[in-house]
Amino acid sequence: GEVGLRRSRTVEEYREIIASMLEEAQRLQQLIQRLLELASAEGGAPVVHRTLVQVDDFVAACVNEVGILAEGKRQHIALEREPCAAITDPVLFRQALQNLVDNAIKYGPSDSIIRVAVREEDESVAISVSDQGPGISPENREHLMERFFRPDRARGRDSGGFGLGLSITKAYMRVLGGALHYEPQQPRGSTFRLVLPK
């Protein structure tokens, strides 16, 4: 804004400056929202409304809704599921799942496959999201779920990330009594697993 006011400019130059300012304002708004979500989850503030959720159908509906984002990168989301249910908060669970699918789309290359699997385990339900992206180097894995951590800061900024998505997801899963796990894929890629108690 200050640079734009230093001298007279063409209408097009002013439009570019205003567009840049709006973009940064939107990034700040998103950052504030993410920080509020994280503070709320870590402080135990979210009111948990547990209900019986048919997890396989729930995941299928969520994948269907975000599928249009994958289409923009010519990605295909392959869903493998088996019937299973859990007593959980559908709002918090949906946000955790959506964060993982969004990340897979964001960091997966064009023309790749994102695999989402729903499996029933002994006392829990596991939902895995796998991408064919660059993966996470061994030295970065222990910091992966820390606030503001991005293995590649330039990539995170270009894609609109703040390094908060996994922190929020982990906090939500803790509130739900579950867990978030990371598993590297070979030769490249990542798998994140949400584990929900039944």
JSON list of C-alpha atoms in Angstrom, two decimals:
[
{"chain": "A", "resi": 1, "resn": "GLY", "atom": "CA", "xyz": [0.00, 0.00, 0.00]},
{"chain": "A", "resi": 2, "resn": "GLU", "atom": "CA", "xyz": [2.79, 2.41, 0.90]},
{"chain": "A", "resi": 3, "resn": "VAL", "atom": "CA", "xyz": [4.64, 1.64, -2.33]},
{"chain": "A", "resi": 4, "resn": "GLY", "atom": "CA", "xyz": [1.46, 2.19, -4.31]},
{"chain": "A", "resi": 5, "resn": "LEU", "atom": "CA", "xyz": [1.01, 5.66, -2.84]},
{"chain": "A", "resi": 6, "resn": "ARG", "atom": "CA", "xyz": [4.52, 6.91, -3.54]},
{"chain": "A", "resi": 7, "resn": "ARG", "atom": "CA", "xyz": [3.69, 8.04, -7.07]},
{"chain": "A", "resi": 8, "resn": "SER", "atom": "CA", "xyz": [0.87, 8.13, -9.59]},
{"chain": "A", "resi": 9, "resn": "ARG", "atom": "CA", "xyz": [0.28, 4.84, -11.36]},
{"chain": "A", "resi": 10, "resn": "THR", "atom": "CA", "xyz": [-1.87, 3.42, -14.11]},
{"chain": "A", "resi": 11, "resn": "VAL", "atom": "CA", "xyz": [-5.20, 1.81, -13.32]},
{"chain": "A", "resi": 12, "resn": "GLU", "atom": "CA", "xyz": [-3.72, -1.61, -14.09]},
{"chain": "A", "resi": 13, "resn": "GLU", "atom": "CA", "xyz": [-0.81, -1.05, -11.71]},
{"chain": "A", "resi": 14, "resn": "TYR", "atom": "CA", "xyz": [-3.22, -0.03, -8.94]},
{"chain": "A", "resi": 15, "resn": "ARG", "atom": "CA", "xyz": [-5.29, -3.15, -9.64]},
{"chain": "A", "resi": 16, "resn": "GLU", "atom": "CA", "xyz": [-2.20, -5.34, -9.26]},
{"chain": "A", "resi": 17, "resn": "ILE", "atom": "CA", "xyz": [-1.25, -3.65, -5.98]},
{"chain": "A", "resi": 18, "resn": "ILE", "atom": "CA", "xyz": [-4.77, -3.99, -4.58]},
{"chain": "A", "resi": 19, "resn": "ALA", "atom": "CA", "xyz": [-4.94, -7.63, -5.66]},
{"chain": "A", "resi": 20, "resn": "SER", "atom": "CA", "xyz": [-1.65, -8.31, -3.89]},
{"chain": "A", "resi": 21, "resn": "MET", "atom": "CA", "xyz": [-2.91, -6.60, -0.72]},
{"chain": "A", "resi": 22, "resn": "LEU", "atom": "CA", "xyz": [-6.14, -8.62, -0.81]},
{"chain": "A", "resi": 23, "resn": "GLU", "atom": "CA", "xyz": [-4.20, -11.84, -1.23]},
{"chain": "A", "resi": 24, "resn": "GLU", "atom": "CA", "xyz": [-2.06, -11.09, 1.81]},
{"chain": "A", "resi": 25, "resn": "ALA", "atom": "CA", "xyz": [-5.13, -10.05, 3.82]},
{"chain": "A", "resi": 26, "resn": "GLN", "atom": "CA", "xyz": [-6.78, -13.37, 2.98]},
{"chain": "A", "resi": 27, "resn": "ARG", "atom": "CA", "xyz": [-3.64, -15.26, 4.04]},
{"chain": "A", "resi": 28, "resn": "LEU", "atom": "CA", "xyz": [-3.65, -13.41, 7.36]},
{"chain": "A", "resi": 29, "resn": "GLN", "atom": "CA", "xyz": [-7.33, -14.17, 7.84]},
{"chain": "A", "resi": 30, "resn": "GLN", "atom": "CA", "xyz": [-6.72, -17.86, 7.16]},
{"chain": "A", "resi": 31, "resn": "LEU", "atom": "CA", "xyz": [-3.75, -17.90, 9.51]},
{"chain": "A", "resi": 32, "resn": "ILE", "atom": "CA", "xyz": [-5.80, -16.32, 12.31]},
{"chain": "A", "resi": 33, "resn": "GLN", "atom": "CA", "xyz": [-8.59, -18.85, 11.75]},
{"chain": "A", "resi": 34, "resn": "ARG", "atom": "CA", "xyz": [-6.13, -21.74, 11.88]},
{"chain": "A", "resi": 35, "resn": "LEU", "atom": "CA", "xyz": [-4.52, -20.42, 15.06]},
{"chain": "A", "resi": 36, "resn": "LEU", "atom": "CA", "xyz": [-7.94, -20.08, 16.68]},
{"chain": "A", "resi": 37, "resn": "GLU", "atom": "CA", "xyz": [-8.81, -23.65, 15.68]},
{"chain": "A", "resi": 38, "resn": "LEU", "atom": "CA", "xyz": [-5.53, -24.92, 17.11]},
{"chain": "A", "resi": 39, "resn": "ALA", "atom": "CA", "xyz": [-5.87, -22.97, 20.36]},
{"chain": "A", "resi": 40, "resn": "SER", "atom": "CA", "xyz": [-9.44, -24.19, 20.72]},
{"chain": "A", "resi": 41, "resn": "ALA", "atom": "CA", "xyz": [-8.52, -27.83, 20.15]},
{"chain": "A", "resi": 42, "resn": "GLU", "atom": "CA", "xyz": [-5.45, -27.78, 22.39]},
{"chain": "A", "resi": 43, "resn": "GLY", "atom": "CA", "xyz": [-7.28, -25.94, 25.15]},
{"chain": "A", "resi": 44, "resn": "GLY", "atom": "CA", "xyz": [-10.00, -28.55, 25.25]},
{"chain": "A", "resi": 45, "resn": "ALA", "atom": "CA", "xyz": [-12.56, -25.94, 24.27]},
{"chain": "A", "resi": 46, "resn": "PRO", "atom": "CA", "xyz": [-14.30, -27.82, 21.45]},
{"chain": "A", "resi": 47, "resn": "VAL", "atom": "CA", "xyz": [-17.65, -29.13, 22.58]},
{"chain": "A", "resi": 48, "resn": "VAL", "atom": "CA", "xyz": [-17.67, -32.77, 21.55]},
{"chain": "A", "resi": 49, "resn": "HIS", "atom": "CA", "xyz": [-20.99, -34.10, 20.29]},
{"chain": "A", "resi": 50, "resn": "ARG", "atom": "CA", "xyz": [-20.49, -37.83, 19.92]},
{"chain": "A", "resi": 51, "resn": "THR", "atom": "CA", "xyz": [-22.87, -39.84, 17.81]},
{"chain": "A", "resi": 52, "resn": "LEU", "atom": "CA", "xyz": [-22.80, -43.10, 15.91]},
{"chain": "A", "resi": 53, "resn": "VAL", "atom": "CA", "xyz": [-21.10, -42.46, 12.56]},
{"chain": "A", "resi": 54, "resn": "GLN", "atom": "CA", "xyz": [-21.05, -44.95, 9.70]},
{"chain": "A", "resi": 55, "resn": "VAL", "atom": "CA", "xyz": [-17.41, -44.21, 8.99]},
{"chain": "A", "resi": 56, "resn": "ASP", "atom": "CA", "xyz": [-17.13, -45.81, 5.54]},
{"chain": "A", "resi": 57, "resn": "ASP", "atom": "CA", "xyz": [-20.10, -43.84, 4.17]},
{"chain": "A", "resi": 58, "resn": "PHE", "atom": "CA", "xyz": [-18.92, -40.68, 5.92]},
{"chain": "A", "resi": 59, "resn": "VAL", "atom": "CA", "xyz": [-15.45, -40.92, 4.38]},
{"chain": "A", "resi": 60, "resn": "ALA", "atom": "CA", "xyz": [-16.92, -41.64, 0.93]},
{"chain": "A", "resi": 61, "resn": "ALA", "atom": "CA", "xyz": [-19.08, -38.51, 1.12]},
{"chain": "A", "resi": 62, "resn": "CYS", "atom": "CA", "xyz": [-16.13, -36.36, 2.21]},
{"chain": "A", "resi": 63, "resn": "VAL", "atom": "CA", "xyz": [-13.90, -37.73, -0.56]},
{"chain": "A", "resi": 64, "resn": "ASN", "atom": "CA", "xyz": [-16.64, -37.09, -3.11]},
{"chain": "A", "resi": 65, "resn": "GLU", "atom": "CA", "xyz": [-16.94, -33.46, -2.02]},
{"chain": "A", "resi": 66, "resn": "VAL", "atom": "CA", "xyz": [-13.21, -32.66, -2.21]},
{"chain": "A", "resi": 67, "resn": "GLY", "atom": "CA", "xyz": [-12.75, -34.69, -5.37]},
{"chain": "A", "resi": 68, "resn": "ILE", "atom": "CA", "xyz": [-13.22, -31.60, -7.52]},
{"chain": "A", "resi": 69, "resn": "LEU", "atom": "CA", "xyz": [-9.98, -30.19, -6.11]},
{"chain": "A", "resi": 70, "resn": "ALA", "atom": "CA", "xyz": [-8.16, -33.32, -7.21]},
{"chain": "A", "resi": 71, "resn": "GLU", "atom": "CA", "xyz": [-9.68, -33.06, -10.69]},
{"chain": "A", "resi": 72, "resn": "GLY", "atom": "CA", "xyz": [-8.02, -29.67, -11.07]},
{"chain": "A", "resi": 73, "resn": "LYS", "atom": "CA", "xyz": [-4.63, -31.45, -10.86]},
{"chain": "A", "resi": 74, "resn": "ARG", "atom": "CA", "xyz": [-5.81, -34.47, -12.86]},
{"chain": "A", "resi": 75, "resn": "GLN", "atom": "CA", "xyz": [-5.48, -36.59, -9.73]},
{"chain": "A", "resi": 76, "resn": "HIS", "atom": "CA", "xyz": [-7.66, -39.60, -9.01]},
{"chain": "A", "resi": 77, "resn": "ILE", "atom": "CA", "xyz": [-8.85, -40.48, -5.50]},
{"chain": "A", "resi": 78, "resn": "ALA", "atom": "CA", "xyz": [-9.18, -44.24, -5.08]},
{"chain": "A", "resi": 79, "resn": "LEU", "atom": "CA", "xyz": [-11.33, -45.25, -2.12]},
{"chain": "A", "resi": 80, "resn": "GLU", "atom": "CA", "xyz": [-11.13, -48.69, -0.51]},
{"chain": "A", "resi": 81, "resn": "ARG", "atom": "CA", "xyz": [-13.54, -49.27, 2.33]},
{"chain": "A", "resi": 82, "resn": "GLU", "atom": "CA", "xyz": [-15.22, -51.85, 4.45]},
{"chain": "A", "resi": 83, "resn": "PRO", "atom": "CA", "xyz": [-18.33, -51.30, 6.56]},
{"chain": "A", "resi": 84, "resn": "CYS", "atom": "CA", "xyz": [-17.43, -49.90, 9.98]},
{"chain": "A", "resi": 85, "resn": "ALA", "atom": "CA", "xyz": [-18.84, -47.48, 12.51]},
{"chain": "A", "resi": 86, "resn": "ALA", "atom": "CA", "xyz": [-17.57, -45.44, 15.45]},
{"chain": "A", "resi": 87, "resn": "ILE", "atom": "CA", "xyz": [-19.06, -43.23, 18.11]},
{"chain": "A", "resi": 88, "resn": "THR", "atom": "CA", "xyz": [-17.38, -39.90, 17.49]},
{"chain": "A", "resi": 89, "resn": "ASP", "atom": "CA", "xyz": [-17.96, -36.22, 16.75]},
{"chain": "A", "resi": 90, "resn": "PRO", "atom": "CA", "xyz": [-18.67, -35.99, 13.01]},
{"chain": "A", "resi": 91, "resn": "VAL", "atom": "CA", "xyz": [-17.66, -32.31, 12.77]},
{"chain": "A", "resi": 92, "resn": "LEU", "atom": "CA", "xyz": [-14.22, -32.72, 14.33]},
{"chain": "A", "resi": 93, "resn": "PHE", "atom": "CA", "xyz": [-13.65, -36.01, 12.52]},
{"chain": "A", "resi": 94, "resn": "ARG", "atom": "CA", "xyz": [-14.57, -34.46, 9.18]},
{"chain": "A", "resi": 95, "resn": "GLN", "atom": "CA", "xyz": [-12.15, -31.56, 9.69]},
{"chain": "A", "resi": 96, "resn": "ALA", "atom": "CA", "xyz": [-9.32, -33.94, 10.58]},
{"chain": "A", "resi": 97, "resn": "LEU", "atom": "CA", "xyz": [-10.01, -36.09, 7.52]},
{"chain": "A", "resi": 98, "resn": "GLN", "atom": "CA", "xyz": [-10.38, -33.12, 5.20]},
{"chain": "A", "resi": 99, "resn": "ASN", "atom": "CA", "xyz": [-7.03, -31.72, 6.36]},
{"chain": "A", "resi": 100, "resn": "LEU", "atom": "CA", "xyz": [-5.32, -34.96, 5.32]},
{"chain": "A", "resi": 101, "resn": "VAL", "atom": "CA", "xyz": [-7.05, -35.22, 1.95]},
{"chain": "A", "resi": 102, "resn": "ASP", "atom": "CA", "xyz": [-6.35, -31.54, 1.24]},
{"chain": "A", "resi": 103, "resn": "ASN", "atom": "CA", "xyz": [-2.65, -32.14, 2.01]},
{"chain": "A", "resi": 104, "resn": "ALA", "atom": "CA", "xyz": [-2.54, -35.18, -0.28]},
{"chain": "A", "resi": 105, "resn": "ILE", "atom": "CA", "xyz": [-4.02, -33.12, -3.11]},
{"chain": "A", "resi": 106, "resn": "LYS", "atom": "CA", "xyz": [-1.76, -30.17, -2.39]},
{"chain": "A", "resi": 107, "resn": "TYR", "atom": "CA", "xyz": [1.51, -32.09, -2.26]},
{"chain": "A", "resi": 108, "resn": "GLY", "atom": "CA", "xyz": [0.72, -34.93, -4.65]},
{"chain": "A", "resi": 109, "resn": "PRO", "atom": "CA", "xyz": [1.90, -34.42, -8.24]},
{"chain": "A", "resi": 110, "resn": "SER", "atom": "CA", "xyz": [-0.45, -33.97, -11.16]},
{"chain": "A", "resi": 111, "resn": "ASP", "atom": "CA", "xyz": [-1.73, -37.17, -12.79]},
{"chain": "A", "resi": 112, "resn": "SER", "atom": "CA", "xyz": [-1.21, -39.15, -9.59]},
{"chain": "A", "resi": 113, "resn": "ILE", "atom": "CA", "xyz": [-3.39, -41.38, -7.44]},
{"chain": "A", "resi": 114, "resn": "ILE", "atom": "CA", "xyz": [-4.44, -40.57, -3.89]},
{"chain": "A", "resi": 115, "resn": "ARG", "atom": "CA", "xyz": [-5.51, -43.66, -1.97]},
{"chain": "A", "resi": 116, "resn": "VAL", "atom": "CA", "xyz": [-7.97, -43.46, 0.89]},
{"chain": "A", "resi": 117, "resn": "ALA", "atom": "CA", "xyz": [-8.69, -46.65, 2.84]},
{"chain": "A", "resi": 118, "resn": "VAL", "atom": "CA", "xyz": [-11.12, -47.37, 5.67]},
{"chain": "A", "resi": 119, "resn": "ARG", "atom": "CA", "xyz": [-10.42, -50.43, 7.79]},
{"chain": "A", "resi": 120, "resn": "GLU", "atom": "CA", "xyz": [-11.90, -51.87, 10.95]},
{"chain": "A", "resi": 121, "resn": "GLU", "atom": "CA", "xyz": [-9.42, -52.91, 13.62]},
{"chain": "A", "resi": 122, "resn": "ASP", "atom": "CA", "xyz": [-9.92, -54.64, 16.98]},
{"chain": "A", "resi": 123, "resn": "GLU", "atom": "CA", "xyz": [-11.00, -51.67, 19.07]},
{"chain": "A", "resi": 124, "resn": "SER", "atom": "CA", "xyz": [-10.77, -48.90, 16.50]},
{"chain": "A", "resi": 125, "resn": "VAL", "atom": "CA", "xyz": [-11.36, -47.73, 12.96]},
{"chain": "A", "resi": 126, "resn": "ALA", "atom": "CA", "xyz": [-8.37, -46.63, 10.83]},
{"chain": "A", "resi": 127, "resn": "ILE", "atom": "CA", "xyz": [-8.58, -44.23, 7.90]},
{"chain": "A", "resi": 128, "resn": "SER", "atom": "CA", "xyz": [-5.44, -43.87, 5.81]},
{"chain": "A", "resi": 129, "resn": "VAL", "atom": "CA", "xyz": [-4.68, -41.24, 3.16]},
{"chain": "A", "resi": 130, "resn": "SER", "atom": "CA", "xyz": [-1.72, -41.97, 0.87]},
{"chain": "A", "resi": 131, "resn": "ASP", "atom": "CA", "xyz": [-0.18, -39.71, -1.75]},
{"chain": "A", "resi": 132, "resn": "GLN", "atom": "CA", "xyz": [2.63, -40.00, -4.29]},
{"chain": "A", "resi": 133, "resn": "GLY", "atom": "CA", "xyz": [4.26, -36.72, -3.33]},
{"chain": "A", "resi": 134, "resn": "PRO", "atom": "CA", "xyz": [7.89, -36.10, -2.34]},
{"chain": "A", "resi": 135, "resn": "GLY", "atom": "CA", "xyz": [7.44, -37.63, 1.11]},
{"chain": "A", "resi": 136, "resn": "ILE", "atom": "CA", "xyz": [9.07, -36.47, 4.32]},
{"chain": "A", "resi": 137, "resn": "SER", "atom": "CA", "xyz": [12.79, -36.89, 4.91]},
{"chain": "A", "resi": 138, "resn": "PRO", "atom": "CA", "xyz": [13.79, -38.88, 8.04]},
{"chain": "A", "resi": 139, "resn": "GLU", "atom": "CA", "xyz": [15.28, -35.81, 9.75]},
{"chain": "A", "resi": 140, "resn": "ASN", "atom": "CA", "xyz": [11.97, -33.93, 9.40]},
{"chain": "A", "resi": 141, "resn": "ARG", "atom": "CA", "xyz": [9.59, -36.66, 10.54]},
{"chain": "A", "resi": 142, "resn": "GLU", "atom": "CA", "xyz": [9.89, -36.02, 14.28]},
{"chain": "A", "resi": 143, "resn": "HIS", "atom": "CA", "xyz": [8.89, -32.37, 13.73]},
{"chain": "A", "resi": 144, "resn": "LEU", "atom": "CA", "xyz": [6.12, -33.10, 11.27]},
{"chain": "A", "resi": 145, "resn": "MET", "atom": "CA", "xyz": [3.20, -32.36, 13.58]},
{"chain": "A", "resi": 146, "resn": "GLU", "atom": "CA", "xyz": [4.71, -29.34, 15.30]},
{"chain": "A", "resi": 147, "resn": "ARG", "atom": "CA", "xyz": [3.10, -25.95, 14.81]},
{"chain": "A", "resi": 148, "resn": "PHE", "atom": "CA", "xyz": [4.36, -23.93, 11.83]},
{"chain": "A", "resi": 149, "resn": "PHE", "atom": "CA", "xyz": [6.67, -26.71, 10.69]},
{"chain": "A", "resi": 150, "resn": "ARG", "atom": "CA", "xyz": [7.03, -27.06, 6.93]},
{"chain": "A", "resi": 151, "resn": "PRO", "atom": "CA", "xyz": [9.74, -29.32, 5.48]},
{"chain": "A", "resi": 152, "resn": "ASP", "atom": "CA", "xyz": [9.89, -27.01, 2.45]},
{"chain": "A", "resi": 153, "resn": "ARG", "atom": "CA", "xyz": [8.85, -23.50, 3.45]},
{"chain": "A", "resi": 154, "resn": "ALA", "atom": "CA", "xyz": [8.73, -22.15, -0.08]},
{"chain": "A", "resi": 155, "resn": "ARG", "atom": "CA", "xyz": [6.46, -24.99, -1.18]},
{"chain": "A", "resi": 156, "resn": "GLY", "atom": "CA", "xyz": [4.19, -24.43, 1.82]},
{"chain": "A", "resi": 157, "resn": "ARG", "atom": "CA", "xyz": [3.85, -20.73, 1.15]},
{"chain": "A", "resi": 158, "resn": "ASP", "atom": "CA", "xyz": [3.14, -21.20, -2.56]},
{"chain": "A", "resi": 159, "resn": "SER", "atom": "CA", "xyz": [0.41, -23.69, -1.76]},
{"chain": "A", "resi": 160, "resn": "GLY", "atom": "CA", "xyz": [-1.15, -21.50, 0.91]},
{"chain": "A", "resi": 161, "resn": "GLY", "atom": "CA", "xyz": [-0.02, -23.62, 3.88]},
{"chain": "A", "resi": 162, "resn": "PHE", "atom": "CA", "xyz": [1.04, -22.37, 7.30]},
{"chain": "A", "resi": 163, "resn": "GLY", "atom": "CA", "xyz": [2.36, -25.58, 8.82]},
{"chain": "A", "resi": 164, "resn": "LEU", "atom": "CA", "xyz": [-0.71, -25.83, 11.06]},
{"chain": "A", "resi": 165, "resn": "GLY", "atom": "CA", "xyz": [-2.90, -28.43, 9.36]},
{"chain": "A", "resi": 166, "resn": "LEU", "atom": "CA", "xyz": [-1.27, -31.49, 10.93]},
{"chain": "A", "resi": 167, "resn": "SER", "atom": "CA", "xyz": [-1.04, -29.81, 14.34]},
{"chain": "A", "resi": 168, "resn": "ILE", "atom": "CA", "xyz": [-4.76, -29.12, 14.24]},
{"chain": "A", "resi": 169, "resn": "THR", "atom": "CA", "xyz": [-5.52, -32.63, 13.01]},
{"chain": "A", "resi": 170, "resn": "LYS", "atom": "CA", "xyz": [-3.45, -34.16, 15.81]},
{"chain": "A", "resi": 171, "resn": "ALA", "atom": "CA", "xyz": [-5.20, -31.95, 18.38]},
{"chain": "A", "resi": 172, "resn": "TYR", "atom": "CA", "xyz": [-8.65, -32.93, 17.07]},
{"chain": "A", "resi": 173, "resn": "MET", "atom": "CA", "xyz": [-7.77, -36.61, 17.21]},
{"chain": "A", "resi": 174, "resn": "ARG", "atom": "CA", "xyz": [-6.56, -36.20, 20.78]},
{"chain": "A", "resi": 175, "resn": "VAL", "atom": "CA", "xyz": [-9.91, -34.59, 21.69]},
{"chain": "A", "resi": 176, "resn": "LEU", "atom": "CA", "xyz": [-11.69, -37.54, 20.05]},
{"chain": "A", "resi": 177, "resn": "GLY", "atom": "CA", "xyz": [-9.57, -40.05, 21.96]},
{"chain": "A", "resi": 178, "resn": "GLY", "atom": "CA", "xyz": [-7.82, -41.18, 18.78]},
{"chain": "A", "resi": 179, "resn": "ALA", "atom": "CA", "xyz": [-4.44, -40.65, 17.15]},
{"chain": "A", "resi": 180, "resn": "LEU", "atom": "CA", "xyz": [-2.69, -39.45, 14.01]},
{"chain": "A", "resi": 181, "resn": "HIS", "atom": "CA", "xyz": [0.22, -41.48, 12.56]},
{"chain": "A", "resi": 182, "resn": "TYR", "atom": "CA", "xyz": [2.65, -40.97, 9.70]},
{"chain": "A", "resi": 183, "resn": "GLU", "atom": "CA", "xyz": [4.15, -43.74, 7.56]},
{"chain": "A", "resi": 184, "resn": "PRO", "atom": "CA", "xyz": [6.61, -43.15, 4.69]},
{"chain": "A", "resi": 185, "resn": "GLN", "atom": "CA", "xyz": [5.90, -44.88, 1.38]},
{"chain": "A", "resi": 186, "resn": "GLN", "atom": "CA", "xyz": [8.41, -46.44, -0.98]},
{"chain": "A", "resi": 187, "resn": "PRO", "atom": "CA", "xyz": [9.88, -45.29, -3.28]},
{"chain": "A", "resi": 188, "resn": "ARG", "atom": "CA", "xyz": [8.18, -41.96, -2.44]},
{"chain": "A", "resi": 189, "resn": "GLY", "atom": "CA", "xyz": [5.03, -40.56, -0.93]},
{"chain": "A", "resi": 190, "resn": "SER", "atom": "CA", "xyz": [3.35, -40.40, 2.46]},
{"chain": "A", "resi": 191, "resn": "THR", "atom": "CA", "xyz": [0.55, -42.13, 4.34]},
{"chain": "A", "resi": 192, "resn": "PHE", "atom": "CA", "xyz": [-1.25, -40.49, 7.22]},
{"chain": "A", "resi": 193, "resn": "ARG", "atom": "CA", "xyz": [-3.57, -42.58, 9.39]},
{"chain": "A", "resi": 194, "resn": "LEU", "atom": "CA", "xyz": [-6.42, -41.43, 11.59]},
{"chain": "A", "resi": 195, "resn": "VAL", "atom": "CA", "xyz": [-7.26, -43.96, 14.30]},
{"chain": "A", "resi": 196, "resn": "LEU", "atom": "CA", "xyz": [-10.65, -43.56, 15.96]},
{"chain": "A", "resi": 197, "resn": "PRO", "atom": "CA", "xyz": [-11.87, -45.56, 18.93]},
{"chain": "A", "resi": 198, "resn": "LYS", "atom": "CA", "xyz": [-15.14, -47.38, 18.23]}
]
